[in-house]
PDB file of C-alpha atoms in Angstrom:
ATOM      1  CA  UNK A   1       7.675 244.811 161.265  1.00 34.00           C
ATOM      2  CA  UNK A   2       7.921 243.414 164.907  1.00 37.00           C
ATOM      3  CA  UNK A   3       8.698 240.108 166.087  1.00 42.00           C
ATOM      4  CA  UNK A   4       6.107 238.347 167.593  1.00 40.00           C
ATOM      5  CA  UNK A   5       5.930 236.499 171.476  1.00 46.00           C
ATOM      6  CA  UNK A   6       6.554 232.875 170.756  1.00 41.00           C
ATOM      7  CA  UNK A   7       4.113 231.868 173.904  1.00 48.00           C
ATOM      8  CA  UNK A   8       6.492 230.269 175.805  1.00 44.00           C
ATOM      9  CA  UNK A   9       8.246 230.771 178.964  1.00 50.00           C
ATOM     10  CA  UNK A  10      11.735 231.907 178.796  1.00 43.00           C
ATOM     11  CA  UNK A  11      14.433 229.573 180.339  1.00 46.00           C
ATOM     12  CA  UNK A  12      16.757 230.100 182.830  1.00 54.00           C
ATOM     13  CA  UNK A  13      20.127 231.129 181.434  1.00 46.00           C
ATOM     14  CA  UNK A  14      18.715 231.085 177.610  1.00 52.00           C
ATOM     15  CA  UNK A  15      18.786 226.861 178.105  1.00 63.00           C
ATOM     16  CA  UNK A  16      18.233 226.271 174.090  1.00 68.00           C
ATOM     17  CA  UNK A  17      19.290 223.203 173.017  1.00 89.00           C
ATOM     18  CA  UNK A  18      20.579 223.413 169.535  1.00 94.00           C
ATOM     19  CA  UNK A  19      18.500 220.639 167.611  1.00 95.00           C
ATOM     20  CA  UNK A  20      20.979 218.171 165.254  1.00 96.00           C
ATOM     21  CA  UNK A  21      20.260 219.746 162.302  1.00 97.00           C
ATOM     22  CA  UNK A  22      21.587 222.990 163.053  1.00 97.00           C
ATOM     23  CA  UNK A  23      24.516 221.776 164.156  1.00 98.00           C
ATOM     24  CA  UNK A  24      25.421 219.382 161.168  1.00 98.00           C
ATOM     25  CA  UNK A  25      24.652 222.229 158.999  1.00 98.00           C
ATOM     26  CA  UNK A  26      27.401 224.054 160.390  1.00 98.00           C
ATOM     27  CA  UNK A  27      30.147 221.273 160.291  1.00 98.00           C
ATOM     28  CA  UNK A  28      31.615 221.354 156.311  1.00 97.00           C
ATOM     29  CA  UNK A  29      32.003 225.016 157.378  1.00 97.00           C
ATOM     30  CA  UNK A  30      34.693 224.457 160.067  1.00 96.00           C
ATOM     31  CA  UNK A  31      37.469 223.516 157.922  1.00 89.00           C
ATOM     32  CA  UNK A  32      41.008 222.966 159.406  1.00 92.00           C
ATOM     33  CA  UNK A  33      39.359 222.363 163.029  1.00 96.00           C
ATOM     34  CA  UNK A  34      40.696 220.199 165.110  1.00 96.00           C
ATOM     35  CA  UNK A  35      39.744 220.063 168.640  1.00 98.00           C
ATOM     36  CA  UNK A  36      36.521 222.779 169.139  1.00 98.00           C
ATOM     37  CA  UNK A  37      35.771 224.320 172.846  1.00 98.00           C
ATOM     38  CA  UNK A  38      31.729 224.056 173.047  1.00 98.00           C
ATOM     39  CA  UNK A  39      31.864 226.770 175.792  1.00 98.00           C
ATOM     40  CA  UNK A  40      27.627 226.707 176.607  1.00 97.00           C
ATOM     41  CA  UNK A  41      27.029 222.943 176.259  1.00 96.00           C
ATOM     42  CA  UNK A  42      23.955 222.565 178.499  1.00 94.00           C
ATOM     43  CA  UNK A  43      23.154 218.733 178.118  1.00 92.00           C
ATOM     44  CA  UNK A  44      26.066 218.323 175.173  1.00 96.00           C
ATOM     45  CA  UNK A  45      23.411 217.729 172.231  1.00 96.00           C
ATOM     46  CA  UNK A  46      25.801 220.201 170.065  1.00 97.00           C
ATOM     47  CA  UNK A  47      28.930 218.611 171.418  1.00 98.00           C
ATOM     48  CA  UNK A  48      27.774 215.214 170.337  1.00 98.00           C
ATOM     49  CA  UNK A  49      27.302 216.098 167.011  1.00 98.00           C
ATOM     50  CA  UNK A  50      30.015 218.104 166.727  1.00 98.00           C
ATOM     51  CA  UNK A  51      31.903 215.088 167.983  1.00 98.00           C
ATOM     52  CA  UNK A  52      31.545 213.033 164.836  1.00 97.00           C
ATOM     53  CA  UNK A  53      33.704 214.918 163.253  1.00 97.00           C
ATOM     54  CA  UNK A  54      36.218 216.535 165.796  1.00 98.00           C
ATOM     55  CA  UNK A  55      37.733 216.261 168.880  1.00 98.00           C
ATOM     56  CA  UNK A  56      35.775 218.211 171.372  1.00 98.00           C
ATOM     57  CA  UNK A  57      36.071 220.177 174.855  1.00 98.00           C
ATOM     58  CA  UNK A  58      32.507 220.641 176.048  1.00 98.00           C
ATOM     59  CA  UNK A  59      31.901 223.009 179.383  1.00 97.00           C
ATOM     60  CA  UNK A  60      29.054 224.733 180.758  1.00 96.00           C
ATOM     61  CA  UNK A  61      28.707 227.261 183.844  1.00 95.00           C
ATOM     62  CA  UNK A  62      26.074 225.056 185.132  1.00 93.00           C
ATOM     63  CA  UNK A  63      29.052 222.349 185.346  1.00 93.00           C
ATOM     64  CA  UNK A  64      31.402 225.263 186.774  1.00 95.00           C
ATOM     65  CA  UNK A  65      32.892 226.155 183.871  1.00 96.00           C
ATOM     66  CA  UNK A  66      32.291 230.034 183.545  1.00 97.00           C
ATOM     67  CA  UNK A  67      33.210 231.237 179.796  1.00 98.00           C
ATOM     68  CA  UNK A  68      33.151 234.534 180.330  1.00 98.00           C
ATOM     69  CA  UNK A  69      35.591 234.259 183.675  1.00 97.00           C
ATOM     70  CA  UNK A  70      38.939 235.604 182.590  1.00 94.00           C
ATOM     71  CA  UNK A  71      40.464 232.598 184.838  1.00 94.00           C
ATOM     72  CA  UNK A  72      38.813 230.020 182.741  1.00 95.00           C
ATOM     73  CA  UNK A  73      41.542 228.471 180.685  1.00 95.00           C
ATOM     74  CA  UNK A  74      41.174 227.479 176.873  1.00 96.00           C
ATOM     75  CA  UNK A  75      41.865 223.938 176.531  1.00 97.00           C
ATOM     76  CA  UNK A  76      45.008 222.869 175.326  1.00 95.00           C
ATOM     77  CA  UNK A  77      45.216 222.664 171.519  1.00 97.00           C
ATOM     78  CA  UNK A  78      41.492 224.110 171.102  1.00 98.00           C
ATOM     79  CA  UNK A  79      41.979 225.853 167.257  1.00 98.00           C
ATOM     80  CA  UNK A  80      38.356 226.559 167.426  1.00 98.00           C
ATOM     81  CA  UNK A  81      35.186 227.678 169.702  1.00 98.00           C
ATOM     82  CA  UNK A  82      31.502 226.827 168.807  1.00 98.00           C
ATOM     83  CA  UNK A  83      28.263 227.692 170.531  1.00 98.00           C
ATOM     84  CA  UNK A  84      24.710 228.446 170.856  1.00 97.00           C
ATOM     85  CA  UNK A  85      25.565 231.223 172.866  1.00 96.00           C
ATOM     86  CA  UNK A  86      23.187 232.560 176.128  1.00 94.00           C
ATOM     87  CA  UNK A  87      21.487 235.924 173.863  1.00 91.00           C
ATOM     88  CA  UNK A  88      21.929 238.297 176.920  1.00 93.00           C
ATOM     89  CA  UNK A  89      25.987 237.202 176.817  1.00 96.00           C
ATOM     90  CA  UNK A  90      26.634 236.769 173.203  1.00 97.00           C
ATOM     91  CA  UNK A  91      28.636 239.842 172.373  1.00 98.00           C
ATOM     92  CA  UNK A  92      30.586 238.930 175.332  1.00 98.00           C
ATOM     93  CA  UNK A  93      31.056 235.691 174.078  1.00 98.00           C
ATOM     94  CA  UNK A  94      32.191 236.388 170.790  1.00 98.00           C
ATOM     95  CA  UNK A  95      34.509 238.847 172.006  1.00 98.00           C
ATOM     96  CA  UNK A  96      36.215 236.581 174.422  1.00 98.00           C
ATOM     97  CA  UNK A  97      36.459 234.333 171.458  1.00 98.00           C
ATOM     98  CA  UNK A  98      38.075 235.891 168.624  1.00 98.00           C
ATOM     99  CA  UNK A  99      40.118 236.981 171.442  1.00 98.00           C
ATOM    100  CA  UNK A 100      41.168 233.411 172.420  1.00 98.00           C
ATOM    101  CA  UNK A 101      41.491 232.109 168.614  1.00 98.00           C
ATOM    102  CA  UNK A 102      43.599 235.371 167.143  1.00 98.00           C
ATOM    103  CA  UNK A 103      46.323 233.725 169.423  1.00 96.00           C
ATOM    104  CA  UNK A 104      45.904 230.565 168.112  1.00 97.00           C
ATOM    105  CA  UNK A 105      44.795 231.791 164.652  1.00 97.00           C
ATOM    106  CA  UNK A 106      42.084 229.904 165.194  1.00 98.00           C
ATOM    107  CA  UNK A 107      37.996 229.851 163.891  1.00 98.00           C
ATOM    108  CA  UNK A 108      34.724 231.039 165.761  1.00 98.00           C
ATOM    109  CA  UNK A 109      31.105 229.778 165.108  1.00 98.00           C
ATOM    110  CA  UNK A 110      28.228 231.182 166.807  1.00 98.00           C
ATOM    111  CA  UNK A 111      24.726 230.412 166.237  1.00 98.00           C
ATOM    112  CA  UNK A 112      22.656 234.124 166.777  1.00 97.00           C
ATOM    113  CA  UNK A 113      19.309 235.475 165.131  1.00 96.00           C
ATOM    114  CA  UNK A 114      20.320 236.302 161.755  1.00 97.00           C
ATOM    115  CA  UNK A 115      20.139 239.987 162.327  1.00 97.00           C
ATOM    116  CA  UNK A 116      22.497 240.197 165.060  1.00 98.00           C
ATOM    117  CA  UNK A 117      25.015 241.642 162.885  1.00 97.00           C
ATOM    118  CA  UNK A 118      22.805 244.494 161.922  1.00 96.00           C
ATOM    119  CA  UNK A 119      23.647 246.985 164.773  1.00 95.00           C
ATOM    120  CA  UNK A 120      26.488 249.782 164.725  1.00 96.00           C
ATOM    121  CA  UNK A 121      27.590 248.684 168.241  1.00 97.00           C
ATOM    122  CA  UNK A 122      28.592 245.448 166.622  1.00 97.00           C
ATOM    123  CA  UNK A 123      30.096 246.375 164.158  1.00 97.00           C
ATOM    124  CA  UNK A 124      33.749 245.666 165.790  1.00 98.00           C
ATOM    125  CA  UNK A 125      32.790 241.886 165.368  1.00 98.00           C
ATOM    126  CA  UNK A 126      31.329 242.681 161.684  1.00 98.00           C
ATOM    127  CA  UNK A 127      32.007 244.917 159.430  1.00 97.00           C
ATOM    128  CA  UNK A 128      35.589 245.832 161.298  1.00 97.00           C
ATOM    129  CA  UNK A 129      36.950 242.344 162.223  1.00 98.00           C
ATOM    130  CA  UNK A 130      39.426 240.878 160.028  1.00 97.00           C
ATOM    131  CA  UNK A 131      38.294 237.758 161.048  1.00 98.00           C
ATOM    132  CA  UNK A 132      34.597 237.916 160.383  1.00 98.00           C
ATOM    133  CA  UNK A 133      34.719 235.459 157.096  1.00 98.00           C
ATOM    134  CA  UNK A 134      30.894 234.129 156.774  1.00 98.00           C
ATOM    135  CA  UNK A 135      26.952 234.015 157.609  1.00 98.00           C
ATOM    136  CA  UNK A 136      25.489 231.047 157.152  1.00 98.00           C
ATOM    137  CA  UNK A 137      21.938 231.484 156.912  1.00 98.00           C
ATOM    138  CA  UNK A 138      19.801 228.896 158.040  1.00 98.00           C
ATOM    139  CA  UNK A 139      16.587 228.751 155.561  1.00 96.00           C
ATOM    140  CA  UNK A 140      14.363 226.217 158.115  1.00 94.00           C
ATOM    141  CA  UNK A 141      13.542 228.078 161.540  1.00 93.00           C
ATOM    142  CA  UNK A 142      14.573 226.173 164.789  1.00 92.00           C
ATOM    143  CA  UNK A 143      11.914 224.610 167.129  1.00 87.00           C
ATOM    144  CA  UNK A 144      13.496 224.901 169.890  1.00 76.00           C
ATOM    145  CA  UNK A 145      10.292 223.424 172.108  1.00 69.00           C
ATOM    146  CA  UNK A 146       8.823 219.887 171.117  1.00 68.00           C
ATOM    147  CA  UNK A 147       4.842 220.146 171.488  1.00 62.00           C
ATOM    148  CA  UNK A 148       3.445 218.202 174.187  1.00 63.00           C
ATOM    149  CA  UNK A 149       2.287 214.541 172.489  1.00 69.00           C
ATOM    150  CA  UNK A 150      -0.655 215.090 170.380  1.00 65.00           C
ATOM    151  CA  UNK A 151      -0.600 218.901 171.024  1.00 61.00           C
ATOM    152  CA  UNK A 152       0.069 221.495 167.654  1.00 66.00           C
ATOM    153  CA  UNK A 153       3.016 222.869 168.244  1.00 61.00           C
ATOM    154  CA  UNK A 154       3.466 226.811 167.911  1.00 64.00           C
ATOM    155  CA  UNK A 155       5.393 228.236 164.908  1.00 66.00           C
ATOM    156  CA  UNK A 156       8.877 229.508 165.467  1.00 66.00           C
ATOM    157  CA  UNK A 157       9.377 233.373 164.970  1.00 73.00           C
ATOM    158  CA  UNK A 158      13.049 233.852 164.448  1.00 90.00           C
ATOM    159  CA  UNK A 159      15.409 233.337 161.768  1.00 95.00           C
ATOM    160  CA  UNK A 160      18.864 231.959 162.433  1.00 97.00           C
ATOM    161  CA  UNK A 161      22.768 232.320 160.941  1.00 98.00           C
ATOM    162  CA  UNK A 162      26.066 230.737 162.205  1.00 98.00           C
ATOM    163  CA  UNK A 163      28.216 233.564 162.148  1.00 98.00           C
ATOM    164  CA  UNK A 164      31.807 232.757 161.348  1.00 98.00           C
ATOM    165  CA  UNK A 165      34.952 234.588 162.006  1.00 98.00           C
ATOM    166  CA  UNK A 166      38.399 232.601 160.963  1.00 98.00           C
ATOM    167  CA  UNK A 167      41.637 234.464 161.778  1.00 98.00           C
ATOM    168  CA  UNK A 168      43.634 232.474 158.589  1.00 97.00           C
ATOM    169  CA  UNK A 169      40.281 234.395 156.704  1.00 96.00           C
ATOM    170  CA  UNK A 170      41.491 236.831 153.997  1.00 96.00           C
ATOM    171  CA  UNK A 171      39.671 239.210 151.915  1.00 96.00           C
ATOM    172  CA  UNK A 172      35.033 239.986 152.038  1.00 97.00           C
ATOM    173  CA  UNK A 173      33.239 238.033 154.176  1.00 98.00           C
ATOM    174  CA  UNK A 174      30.806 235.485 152.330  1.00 98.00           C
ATOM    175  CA  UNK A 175      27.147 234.378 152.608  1.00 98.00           C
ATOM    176  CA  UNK A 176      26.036 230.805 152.202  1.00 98.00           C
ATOM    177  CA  UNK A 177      22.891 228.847 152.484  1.00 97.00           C
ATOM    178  CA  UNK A 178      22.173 225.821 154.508  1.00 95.00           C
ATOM    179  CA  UNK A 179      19.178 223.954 155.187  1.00 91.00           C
TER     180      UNK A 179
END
């Protein structure tokens, strides 16, 4: 089955804002965090949520703060990273990552389409990595474009998963359920 065109214009630098919901669905999954790096914050709507219930480091290349740049420094303390990470990057990103945690034995939580652990050139982040502990499939689509007032709004086409990777993490990876 293919996916269909969702009509709209793609945004510069895959500018997504994660809506609330999919961040607070996230948050009893991040246990033992204590100050989380929000790496692609665009406007900081994830931060902000995420900040209710952790201390936060929010950057954004559009603010100068280039993720993947091997010069970019991890903030002090950071024990985790979180993101809605730019689609064309996001192996990059979790690779720089897990990279950054396994130091710090840290926790990863990226928000992808839920099939982006599906292909065997992944499978170094997946099926091979330790740290890969859990999927979180979201069961509600993300409208990530508000319909202009009084206009119908067009129906989202992709399915969504945090994808978790903890470095404490022993044994199978799990699947969960959120909203």
């Amino acid at each position: 089955m293919s996916q269909r065109d969702s009509g709209y214009e793609r945004k510069e630098r895959d500018l997504y804002e994660t809506p609330s919901w999919v961040t607070e669905a996230v948050l009893p999954h991040l246990p033992g965090a204590r100050l989380i790096w929000e790496p692609a914050c665009g406007s900081g709507k994830m931060a902000d949520v995420l900040a209710t219930q952790f201390m936060i480091a929010a950057t954004d290349i559009d603010k100068g703060a280039d993720f993947l740049s091997p010069a970019m420094p991890t903030p002090p303390d950071c024990d985790a990273i979180v993101t809605n990470p730019p689609y064309e990057f996001a192996t990059e990103f979790i690779e720089r990552a897990l990279r950054l945690m396994e130091a710090v034995n840290g926790s990863v939580a990226m928000l992808m389409r839920t099939d982006f652990d599906h292909a065997k050139s992944r499978s170094h982040l997946f099926r091979d990595c330790p740290a890969f502990a859990k999927k979180l499939v979201l069961t509600k689509r993300i409208m990530w474009f508000e319909p202009e007032p009084g206009a119908k709004g067009k129906s989202p086409s992709f399915n969504h998963a945090w994808f978790i990777w903890d470095w404490k993490h022993e044994g199978a990876p799990t699947l969960a359920y959120g909203p």
